[in-house]
Short mmCIF file of C-alpha atoms in Angstrom, two decimals:
data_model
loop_
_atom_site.label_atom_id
_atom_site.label_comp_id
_atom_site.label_asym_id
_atom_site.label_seq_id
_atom_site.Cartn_x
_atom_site.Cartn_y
_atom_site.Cartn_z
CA UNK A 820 -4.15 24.94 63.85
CA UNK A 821 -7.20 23.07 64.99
CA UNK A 822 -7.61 20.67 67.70
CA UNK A 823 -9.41 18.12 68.44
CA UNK A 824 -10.65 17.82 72.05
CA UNK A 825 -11.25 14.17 73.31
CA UNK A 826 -13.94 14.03 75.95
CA UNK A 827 -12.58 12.90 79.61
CA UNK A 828 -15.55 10.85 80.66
CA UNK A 829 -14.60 7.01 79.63
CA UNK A 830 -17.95 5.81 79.69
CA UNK A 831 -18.71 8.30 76.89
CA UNK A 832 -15.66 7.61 74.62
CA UNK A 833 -16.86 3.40 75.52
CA UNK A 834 -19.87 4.48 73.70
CA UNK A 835 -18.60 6.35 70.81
CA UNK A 836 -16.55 2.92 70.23
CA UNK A 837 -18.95 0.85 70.62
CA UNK A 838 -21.14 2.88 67.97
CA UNK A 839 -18.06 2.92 65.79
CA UNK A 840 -17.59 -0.61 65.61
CA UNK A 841 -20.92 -1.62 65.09
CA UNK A 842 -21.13 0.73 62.55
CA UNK A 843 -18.08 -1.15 60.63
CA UNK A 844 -19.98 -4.69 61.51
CA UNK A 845 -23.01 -3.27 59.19
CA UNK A 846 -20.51 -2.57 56.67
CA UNK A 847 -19.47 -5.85 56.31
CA UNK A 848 -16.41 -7.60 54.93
CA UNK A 849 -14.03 -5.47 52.66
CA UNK A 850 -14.34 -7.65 48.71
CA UNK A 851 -12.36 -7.89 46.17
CA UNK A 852 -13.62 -8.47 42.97
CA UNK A 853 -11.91 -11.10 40.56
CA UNK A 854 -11.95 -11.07 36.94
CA UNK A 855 -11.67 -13.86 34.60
CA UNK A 856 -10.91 -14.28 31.24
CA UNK A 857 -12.21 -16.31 28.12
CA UNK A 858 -9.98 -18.87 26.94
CA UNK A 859 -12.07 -21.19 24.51
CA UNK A 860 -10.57 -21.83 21.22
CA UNK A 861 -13.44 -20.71 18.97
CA UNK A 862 -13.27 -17.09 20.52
CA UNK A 863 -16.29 -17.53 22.53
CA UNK A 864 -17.87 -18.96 25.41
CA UNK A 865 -18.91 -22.15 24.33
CA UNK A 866 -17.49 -26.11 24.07
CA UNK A 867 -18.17 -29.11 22.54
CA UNK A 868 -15.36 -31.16 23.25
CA UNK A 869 -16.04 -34.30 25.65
CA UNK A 870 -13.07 -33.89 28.02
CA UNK A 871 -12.81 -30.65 30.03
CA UNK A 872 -11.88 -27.93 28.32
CA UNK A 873 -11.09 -24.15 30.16
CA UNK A 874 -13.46 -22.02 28.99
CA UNK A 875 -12.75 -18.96 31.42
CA UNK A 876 -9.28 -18.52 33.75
CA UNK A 877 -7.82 -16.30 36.02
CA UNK A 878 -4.53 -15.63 37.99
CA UNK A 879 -4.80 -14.39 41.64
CA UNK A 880 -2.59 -13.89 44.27
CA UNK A 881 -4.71 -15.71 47.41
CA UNK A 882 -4.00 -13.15 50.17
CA UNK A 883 -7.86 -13.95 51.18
CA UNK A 884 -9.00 -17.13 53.05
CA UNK A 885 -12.10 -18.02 50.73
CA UNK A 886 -13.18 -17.41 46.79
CA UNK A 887 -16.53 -17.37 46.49
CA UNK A 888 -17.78 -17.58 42.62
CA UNK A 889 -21.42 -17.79 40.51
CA UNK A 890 -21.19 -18.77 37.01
CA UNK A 891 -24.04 -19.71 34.49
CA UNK A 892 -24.31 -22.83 32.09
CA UNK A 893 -26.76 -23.56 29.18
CA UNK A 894 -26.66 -26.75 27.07
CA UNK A 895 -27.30 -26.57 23.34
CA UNK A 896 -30.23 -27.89 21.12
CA UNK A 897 -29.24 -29.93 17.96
CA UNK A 898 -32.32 -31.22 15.86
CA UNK A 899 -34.39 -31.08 19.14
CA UNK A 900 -31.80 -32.76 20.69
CA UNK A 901 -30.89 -30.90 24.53
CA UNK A 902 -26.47 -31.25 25.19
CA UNK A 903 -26.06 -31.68 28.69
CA UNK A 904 -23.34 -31.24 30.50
CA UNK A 905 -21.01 -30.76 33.57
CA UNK A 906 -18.72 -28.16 34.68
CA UNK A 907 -15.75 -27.96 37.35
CA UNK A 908 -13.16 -25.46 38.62
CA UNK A 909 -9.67 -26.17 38.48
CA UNK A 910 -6.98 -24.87 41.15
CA UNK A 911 -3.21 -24.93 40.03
CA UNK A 912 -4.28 -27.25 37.09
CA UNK A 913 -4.56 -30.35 39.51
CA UNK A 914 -6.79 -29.99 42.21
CA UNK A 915 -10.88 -29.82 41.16
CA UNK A 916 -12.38 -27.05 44.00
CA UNK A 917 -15.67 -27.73 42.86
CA UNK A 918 -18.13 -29.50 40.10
CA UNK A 919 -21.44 -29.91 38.99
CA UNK A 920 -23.91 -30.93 35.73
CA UNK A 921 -25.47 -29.08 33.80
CA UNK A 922 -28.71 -30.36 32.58
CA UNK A 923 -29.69 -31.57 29.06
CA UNK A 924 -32.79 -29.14 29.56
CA UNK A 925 -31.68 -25.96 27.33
CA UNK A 926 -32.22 -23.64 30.20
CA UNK A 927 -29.64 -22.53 31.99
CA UNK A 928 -28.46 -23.30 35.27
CA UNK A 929 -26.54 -20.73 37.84
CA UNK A 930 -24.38 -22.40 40.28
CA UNK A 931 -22.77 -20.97 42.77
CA UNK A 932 -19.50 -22.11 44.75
CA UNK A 933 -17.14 -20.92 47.75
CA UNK A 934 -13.64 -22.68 47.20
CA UNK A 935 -10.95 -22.30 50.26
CA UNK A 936 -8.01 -20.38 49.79
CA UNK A 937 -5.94 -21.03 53.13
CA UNK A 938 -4.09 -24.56 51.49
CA UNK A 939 -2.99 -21.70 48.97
CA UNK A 940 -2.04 -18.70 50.97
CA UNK A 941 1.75 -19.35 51.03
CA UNK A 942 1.52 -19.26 46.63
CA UNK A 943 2.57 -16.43 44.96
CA UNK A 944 0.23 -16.77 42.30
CA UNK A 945 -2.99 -19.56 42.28
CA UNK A 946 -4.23 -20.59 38.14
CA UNK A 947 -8.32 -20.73 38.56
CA UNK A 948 -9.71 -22.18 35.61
CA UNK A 949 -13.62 -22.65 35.05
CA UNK A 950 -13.96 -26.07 32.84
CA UNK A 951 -16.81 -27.46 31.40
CA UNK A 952 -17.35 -31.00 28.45
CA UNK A 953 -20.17 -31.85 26.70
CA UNK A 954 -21.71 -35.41 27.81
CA UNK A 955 -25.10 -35.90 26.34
CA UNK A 956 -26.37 -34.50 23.45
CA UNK A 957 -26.53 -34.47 19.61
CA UNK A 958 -22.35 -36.08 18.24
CA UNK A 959 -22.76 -33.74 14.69
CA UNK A 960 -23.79 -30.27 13.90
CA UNK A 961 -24.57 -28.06 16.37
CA UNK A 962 -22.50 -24.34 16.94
CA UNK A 963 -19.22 -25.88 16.02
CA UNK A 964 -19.86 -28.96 14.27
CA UNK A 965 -18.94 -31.22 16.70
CA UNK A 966 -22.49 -32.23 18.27
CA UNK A 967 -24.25 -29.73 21.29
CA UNK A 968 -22.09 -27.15 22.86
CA UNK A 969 -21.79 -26.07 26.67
CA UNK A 970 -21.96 -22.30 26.94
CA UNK A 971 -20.70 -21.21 30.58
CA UNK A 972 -19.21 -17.59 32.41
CA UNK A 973 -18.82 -16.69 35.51
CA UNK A 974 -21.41 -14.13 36.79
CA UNK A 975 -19.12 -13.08 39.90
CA UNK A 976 -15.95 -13.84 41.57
CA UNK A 977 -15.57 -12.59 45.02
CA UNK A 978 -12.29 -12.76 47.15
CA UNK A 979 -13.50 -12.67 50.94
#
């Protein structure tokens, strides 16, 4: 059976640490990737209601201190007319993490956002809902009828 021989001299097993650790630091933080999942009514990922409707969701168990998440948005076009929007994430169905427009421009916009975990930690389970309504824009036509739609997903979802 083989051994393995350590080497007496502590200055050179200090510097086979040291080497060691630093080579962990370049490594960086262990991630764990989060998946979400479409919820929209009309099977896809696109609204034109004007209250906040989920459009993606996802059920985690925060054993991490921070979510960190990138998502795109694009308004619709209606008879030349841009929808614009805004968007927001929903903890626990009560408590908005984080929110932002989305521009009546018909180009899409890629916000990012790092929500806090450590109010949540104790949870057994934390509801993360991406949201987004429709507030400027054409009121008929459009994908669903209803005037311009906001198309959104999340690009990543990163527990850290």
């Amino acid at each position: 059976m083989p051994r393995i021989v350590r080497t007496p001299d502590l200055m050179q097993r200090v510097a086979q640490l040291e080497s060691q650790v630093a080579a962990l630091r370049r490594a960086g933080w262990e991630r764990d990737e989060l998946p979400f999942y479409p919820t929209s009514l009309h099977t896809m990922p696109y609204e034109d209601s004007t209250s906040f409707i989920t459009l993606w969701e996802a059920i985690l168990s925060p054993r991490t201190a921070t979510l960190s998440i990138g998502m795109v948005f694009i308004g619709d076009q209606v008879s030349a007319v841009n929808t614009g929007g805004s968007w927001q994430i929903l903890l626990d169905g009560a408590t908005v993490a984080a929110s932002g427009s989305v521009p009546a421009l018909f180009s899409y916009v890629f916000p990012t956002a790092v929500i806090d975990l450590t109010p949540y930690r104790a949870s057994a389970s934390l509801k993360v809902q991406i949201q987004v309504r429709r507030t400027a824009g054409a009121t008929t036509g459009g994908k669903f009828g209803g005037g311009g739609s906001i198309g959104g997903a999340p690009t990543y979802a990163r527990l850290l």
